[in-house]
Amino acid sequence: MGATSPSGLELTMAVPGLSSSSGSEGAGCNNNNRGGGCNMRDLDINQPASGGEEEEFPMGSVEEDEEERGVGGPHRPKKLRLSKEQSRLLEESFRLNHTLTPKQKEALAIKLKLRPRQVEVWFQNRRARTKLKQTEMECEYLKRCFGSLTEENRRLQREVEELRAMRVAPPTVLSPHTRQPLPASALTMCPRCERITAATGPPTVRPPSSAAAAPSPFHPRRPSAAF
DNA sequence: ACCGTCAAGTGGCAGG
DNA sequence: CCTGCCACTTGACGGT
């Protein structure tokens, strides 16, 4: 079970009954997205701007780093934005493997005209993003679990209250002849089963509440599997 | 101006 | 000790 979110993150979660395809809160403009609304940076800033000779390691290359440091002080070099094609290839290899061997890293770096370090960083960040997404989904799932368990807890509490109320109130015993409730003075306790019965005739005990289907407070049913 | 995203820096830790 | 990974953080940048 795996899904690809709109932001391109592959997500899997070992949570029962959760469809992982819903994670669509991937916000913002991801340069991973395929053909989606972000047309910023359509041009590949890693390529030489105007047909100049090709730089081997475009943004943040060793040579450029030294240059940057010399001029601008302790500022970072300009932020690298990977081109769509670079992102696509990285994403593709990430789908195949979430970690790279040094050889794979080297090969990918050459293919993408990046430094191996940049490929490595991309994979690290990509793993982190995947994990974050997964954690968010788990969080959502647990919130839902909490909600339904709270609801069930409330329901069971109510049931307990009802059962307690039945136990406290005296039972209503009907006369076998008139089917009318008998006065308490007309009741006796069966010595064998300790059931309250009318002085004459078979016992007809009804719980005081109108819950006819509820188990009798006397001779209660064994707890069912539903509990 | 603020916020979200993301490449990259840093320090800690485990495995060899 | 070295290497690779991870968690956390920083800073650039685009969108609103």
Short mmCIF file of C-alpha atoms (C1' of nucleotides) in Angstrom, two decimals:
data_model
loop_
_atom_site.label_atom_id
_atom_site.label_comp_id
_atom_site.label_asym_id
_atom_site.label_seq_id
_atom_site.Cartn_x
_atom_site.Cartn_y
_atom_site.Cartn_z
CA MET A 1 0.00 0.00 0.00
CA GLY A 2 1.63 3.12 -1.18
CA ALA A 3 0.52 6.46 -2.43
CA THR A 4 2.00 9.45 -4.02
CA SER A 5 0.83 12.72 -2.67
CA PRO A 6 0.42 15.72 -4.92
CA SER A 7 3.75 16.96 -3.74
CA GLY A 8 5.27 13.75 -4.96
CA LEU A 9 5.92 12.19 -1.60
CA GLU A 10 5.49 8.48 -1.50
CA LEU A 11 3.68 7.59 1.63
CA THR A 12 3.05 4.34 3.31
CA MET A 13 1.60 3.88 6.70
CA ALA A 14 1.01 0.76 8.71
CA VAL A 15 -2.23 2.02 10.13
CA PRO A 16 -5.31 -0.12 9.74
CA GLY A 17 -8.16 1.31 7.78
CA LEU A 18 -6.43 4.45 6.71
CA SER A 19 -6.33 5.39 3.10
CA SER A 20 -3.09 7.17 2.62
CA SER A 21 -4.21 8.75 -0.59
CA SER A 22 -5.86 11.62 1.18
CA GLY A 23 -2.74 13.45 2.23
CA SER A 24 -3.16 16.49 0.12
CA GLU A 25 -2.04 19.21 2.43
CA GLY A 26 1.24 19.45 0.60
CA ALA A 27 1.34 23.16 0.46
CA GLY A 28 3.14 25.61 -1.61
CA CYS A 29 5.05 25.37 -4.72
CA ASN A 30 7.05 22.30 -4.96
CA ASN A 31 9.40 21.99 -7.80
CA ASN A 32 8.67 18.31 -7.66
CA ASN A 33 5.20 18.75 -8.98
CA ARG A 34 4.53 17.57 -12.43
CA GLY A 35 3.16 20.19 -14.69
CA GLY A 36 1.37 21.83 -11.81
CA GLY A 37 0.67 25.49 -11.33
CA CYS A 38 4.13 26.62 -10.38
CA ASN A 39 5.78 28.14 -13.32
CA MET A 40 8.33 29.97 -11.32
CA ARG A 41 11.81 29.11 -12.35
CA ASP A 42 10.94 27.35 -15.48
CA LEU A 43 14.31 28.13 -16.75
CA ASP A 44 17.05 25.96 -15.41
CA ILE A 45 19.21 28.22 -13.35
CA ASN A 46 21.80 25.55 -13.16
CA GLN A 47 22.47 25.79 -16.81
CA PRO A 48 24.65 28.55 -18.17
CA ALA A 49 22.44 31.52 -18.76
CA SER A 50 23.38 32.37 -22.31
CA GLY A 51 25.05 29.64 -24.19
CA GLY A 52 28.24 30.02 -22.28
CA GLU A 53 30.52 27.12 -21.62
CA GLU A 54 29.01 24.53 -19.33
CA GLU A 55 29.84 24.76 -15.66
CA GLU A 56 30.41 21.39 -14.17
CA PHE A 57 28.93 22.12 -10.75
CA PRO A 58 26.67 25.05 -11.25
CA MET A 59 25.33 26.47 -8.07
CA GLY A 60 27.52 26.11 -5.07
CA SER A 61 30.31 24.41 -6.84
CA VAL A 62 33.65 24.39 -5.14
CA GLU A 63 35.00 27.05 -7.42
CA GLU A 64 31.99 29.25 -7.01
CA ASP A 65 31.94 28.84 -3.27
CA GLU A 66 35.38 30.25 -2.98
CA GLU A 67 34.42 33.10 -5.22
CA GLU A 68 31.32 33.86 -3.17
CA ARG A 69 33.12 33.83 0.10
CA GLY A 70 35.81 36.10 -1.13
CA VAL A 71 33.47 38.84 -2.26
CA GLY A 72 30.33 38.75 -0.21
CA GLY A 73 31.70 37.94 3.22
CA PRO A 74 30.14 35.14 5.24
CA HIS A 75 26.96 35.04 3.15
CA ARG A 76 25.75 31.80 1.73
CA PRO A 77 25.88 31.45 -1.99
CA LYS A 78 22.60 31.99 -3.76
CA LYS A 79 20.11 29.27 -3.09
CA LEU A 80 20.12 26.45 -5.53
CA ARG A 81 16.80 25.55 -7.05
CA LEU A 82 16.89 22.25 -8.81
CA SER A 83 15.54 22.24 -12.31
CA LYS A 84 12.43 20.27 -13.11
CA GLU A 85 14.46 17.69 -14.92
CA GLN A 86 16.86 17.30 -12.03
CA SER A 87 13.99 16.95 -9.59
CA ARG A 88 12.31 14.44 -11.83
CA LEU A 89 15.40 12.27 -12.06
CA LEU A 90 16.08 12.49 -8.36
CA GLU A 91 12.49 11.62 -7.62
CA GLU A 92 12.69 8.70 -9.97
CA SER A 93 15.74 7.23 -8.31
CA PHE A 94 14.26 7.89 -4.91
CA ARG A 95 11.29 5.82 -5.90
CA LEU A 96 13.61 2.97 -6.73
CA ASN A 97 15.75 3.39 -3.66
CA HIS A 98 15.51 5.63 -0.65
CA THR A 99 19.23 5.46 -0.05
CA LEU A 100 22.13 5.55 -2.42
CA THR A 101 25.37 3.67 -2.53
CA PRO A 102 28.41 5.86 -3.08
CA LYS A 103 28.56 4.62 -6.65
CA GLN A 104 24.94 5.42 -7.33
CA LYS A 105 25.41 8.80 -5.79
CA GLU A 106 28.41 9.53 -7.95
CA ALA A 107 26.67 8.38 -11.10
CA LEU A 108 23.58 10.38 -10.33
CA ALA A 109 25.64 13.44 -9.58
CA ILE A 110 27.39 13.19 -12.91
CA LYS A 111 24.12 12.63 -14.68
CA LEU A 112 22.53 15.64 -13.04
CA LYS A 113 25.61 17.81 -13.15
CA LEU A 114 25.53 18.25 -9.42
CA ARG A 115 28.05 17.56 -6.73
CA PRO A 116 27.66 14.20 -4.99
CA ARG A 117 27.17 16.14 -1.79
CA GLN A 118 24.15 17.86 -3.33
CA VAL A 119 22.64 14.56 -4.34
CA GLU A 120 23.25 13.24 -0.86
CA VAL A 121 21.62 16.29 0.72
CA TRP A 122 18.65 15.98 -1.57
CA PHE A 123 18.12 12.37 -0.52
CA GLN A 124 18.47 13.24 3.15
CA ASN A 125 15.94 16.02 2.88
CA ARG A 126 13.66 13.85 0.83
CA ARG A 127 13.71 11.12 3.46
CA ALA A 128 13.00 13.71 6.11
CA ARG A 129 10.04 15.05 4.15
CA THR A 130 8.64 11.57 3.69
CA LYS A 131 8.98 10.86 7.36
CA LEU A 132 7.37 14.13 8.31
CA LYS A 133 4.44 13.46 6.03
CA GLN A 134 4.05 10.02 7.48
CA THR A 135 4.12 11.36 11.00
CA GLU A 136 1.46 13.89 10.14
CA MET A 137 -0.74 11.16 8.73
CA GLU A 138 -0.25 9.03 11.81
CA CYS A 139 -1.13 12.01 13.93
CA GLU A 140 -4.36 12.49 12.01
CA TYR A 141 -5.21 8.84 12.36
CA LEU A 142 -4.58 8.87 16.09
CA LYS A 143 -6.73 11.96 16.46
CA ARG A 144 -9.57 10.16 14.74
CA CYS A 145 -9.04 7.13 16.97
CA PHE A 146 -9.14 9.37 20.00
CA GLY A 147 -12.39 10.90 18.80
CA SER A 148 -14.18 7.61 18.28
CA LEU A 149 -12.86 6.13 21.51
CA THR A 150 -14.03 9.17 23.41
CA GLU A 151 -17.45 8.75 21.86
CA GLU A 152 -17.57 5.08 22.74
CA ASN A 153 -16.42 5.85 26.24
CA ARG A 154 -19.28 8.32 26.65
CA ARG A 155 -21.75 5.76 25.39
CA LEU A 156 -20.48 3.10 27.78
CA GLN A 157 -20.59 5.53 30.70
CA ARG A 158 -24.22 6.22 29.93
CA GLU A 159 -24.92 2.52 29.81
CA VAL A 160 -23.23 2.02 33.17
CA GLU A 161 -25.36 4.78 34.65
CA GLU A 162 -28.49 3.15 33.33
CA LEU A 163 -27.53 -0.20 34.73
CA ARG A 164 -26.74 1.35 38.09
CA ALA A 165 -30.13 3.04 38.13
CA MET A 166 -31.85 -0.28 37.50
CA ARG A 167 -30.02 -1.87 40.39
CA VAL A 168 -30.93 0.82 42.89
CA ALA A 169 -34.62 1.13 42.14
CA PRO A 170 -36.89 -1.60 43.60
CA PRO A 171 -38.20 -4.02 41.03
CA THR A 172 -41.80 -3.90 39.96
CA VAL A 173 -43.55 -7.21 40.44
CA LEU A 174 -46.78 -7.81 38.62
CA SER A 175 -49.59 -9.84 39.99
CA PRO A 176 -49.96 -13.02 37.95
CA HIS A 177 -53.70 -12.57 38.05
CA THR A 178 -54.38 -8.91 37.55
CA ARG A 179 -51.09 -8.02 35.83
CA GLN A 180 -50.99 -5.01 38.10
CA PRO A 181 -47.97 -4.05 40.22
CA LEU A 182 -48.07 -5.63 43.64
CA PRO A 183 -47.36 -3.72 46.85
CA ALA A 184 -43.98 -4.43 48.42
CA SER A 185 -45.66 -6.09 51.35
CA ALA A 186 -46.99 -8.79 49.03
CA LEU A 187 -43.49 -9.81 47.89
CA THR A 188 -41.25 -12.58 49.16
CA MET A 189 -37.78 -13.68 48.29
CA CYS A 190 -37.31 -17.08 46.69
CA PRO A 191 -34.84 -18.85 48.99
CA ARG A 192 -33.39 -20.92 46.18
CA CYS A 193 -32.64 -18.38 43.55
CA GLU A 194 -33.02 -15.30 45.75
CA ARG A 195 -35.48 -13.86 43.32
CA ILE A 196 -38.15 -11.51 44.46
CA THR A 197 -41.51 -13.03 43.73
CA ALA A 198 -45.14 -12.47 44.49
CA ALA A 199 -46.31 -14.39 47.52
CA THR A 200 -48.37 -16.62 45.28
CA GLY A 201 -47.74 -17.75 41.76
CA PRO A 202 -44.71 -17.66 39.52
CA PRO A 203 -42.47 -14.60 39.59
CA THR A 204 -43.02 -11.94 37.01
CA VAL A 205 -40.28 -9.45 37.49
CA ARG A 206 -39.87 -6.46 35.29
CA PRO A 207 -37.10 -3.94 35.59
CA PRO A 208 -38.27 -0.51 36.68
CA SER A 209 -37.03 1.26 33.62
CA SER A 210 -38.75 0.74 30.36
CA ALA A 211 -35.72 -0.98 28.89
CA ALA A 212 -37.45 -4.24 28.14
CA ALA A 213 -34.53 -5.57 26.14
CA ALA A 214 -32.02 -4.75 28.83
CA PRO A 215 -30.72 -7.65 30.85
CA SER A 216 -32.44 -8.22 34.17
CA PRO A 217 -30.57 -6.94 37.17
CA PHE A 218 -31.27 -10.33 38.61
CA HIS A 219 -29.80 -13.31 36.85
CA PRO A 220 -27.95 -11.03 34.48
CA ARG A 221 -26.65 -12.31 31.21
CA ARG A 222 -23.01 -12.99 30.89
CA PRO A 223 -21.21 -10.08 29.36
CA SER A 224 -21.34 -10.36 25.65
CA ALA A 225 -18.44 -10.06 23.27
CA ALA A 226 -19.55 -6.55 22.47
CA PHE A 227 -18.07 -5.41 25.73
"C1'" DA B 1 5.56 41.70 6.03
"C1'" DC B 2 4.73 37.20 6.81
"C1'" DC B 3 4.76 32.37 5.81
"C1'" DG B 4 5.94 27.94 3.63
"C1'" DT B 5 9.34 25.43 1.15
"C1'" DC B 6 13.74 23.69 0.39
"C1'" DA B 7 18.88 23.42 -0.20
"C1'" DA B 8 22.49 23.34 2.78
"C1'" DG B 9 25.17 23.67 7.42
"C1'" DT B 10 26.07 21.55 11.91
"C1'" DG B 11 26.56 18.35 15.58
"C1'" DG B 12 25.64 13.84 17.47
"C1'" DC B 13 25.53 8.98 17.01
"C1'" DA B 14 26.07 4.19 15.34
"C1'" DG B 15 28.46 0.82 12.65
"C1'" DG B 16 32.61 -0.85 10.53
"C1'" DC C 1 39.03 7.03 13.36
"C1'" DC C 2 36.11 7.37 9.38
"C1'" DT C 3 31.83 7.39 7.15
"C1'" DG C 4 27.01 7.86 6.57
"C1'" DC C 5 22.73 9.00 8.44
"C1'" DC C 6 19.61 11.73 11.17
"C1'" DA C 7 17.62 15.66 13.75
"C1'" DC C 8 17.74 20.26 14.05
"C1'" DT C 9 18.68 24.66 12.23
"C1'" DT C 10 19.70 28.43 8.98
"C1'" DG C 11 19.07 31.35 5.20
"C1'" DA C 12 17.37 32.21 0.45
"C1'" DC C 13 13.45 32.65 -2.09
"C1'" DG C 14 8.70 32.73 -3.97
"C1'" DG C 15 3.84 33.40 -3.06
"C1'" DT C 16 0.19 35.84 -0.69
#
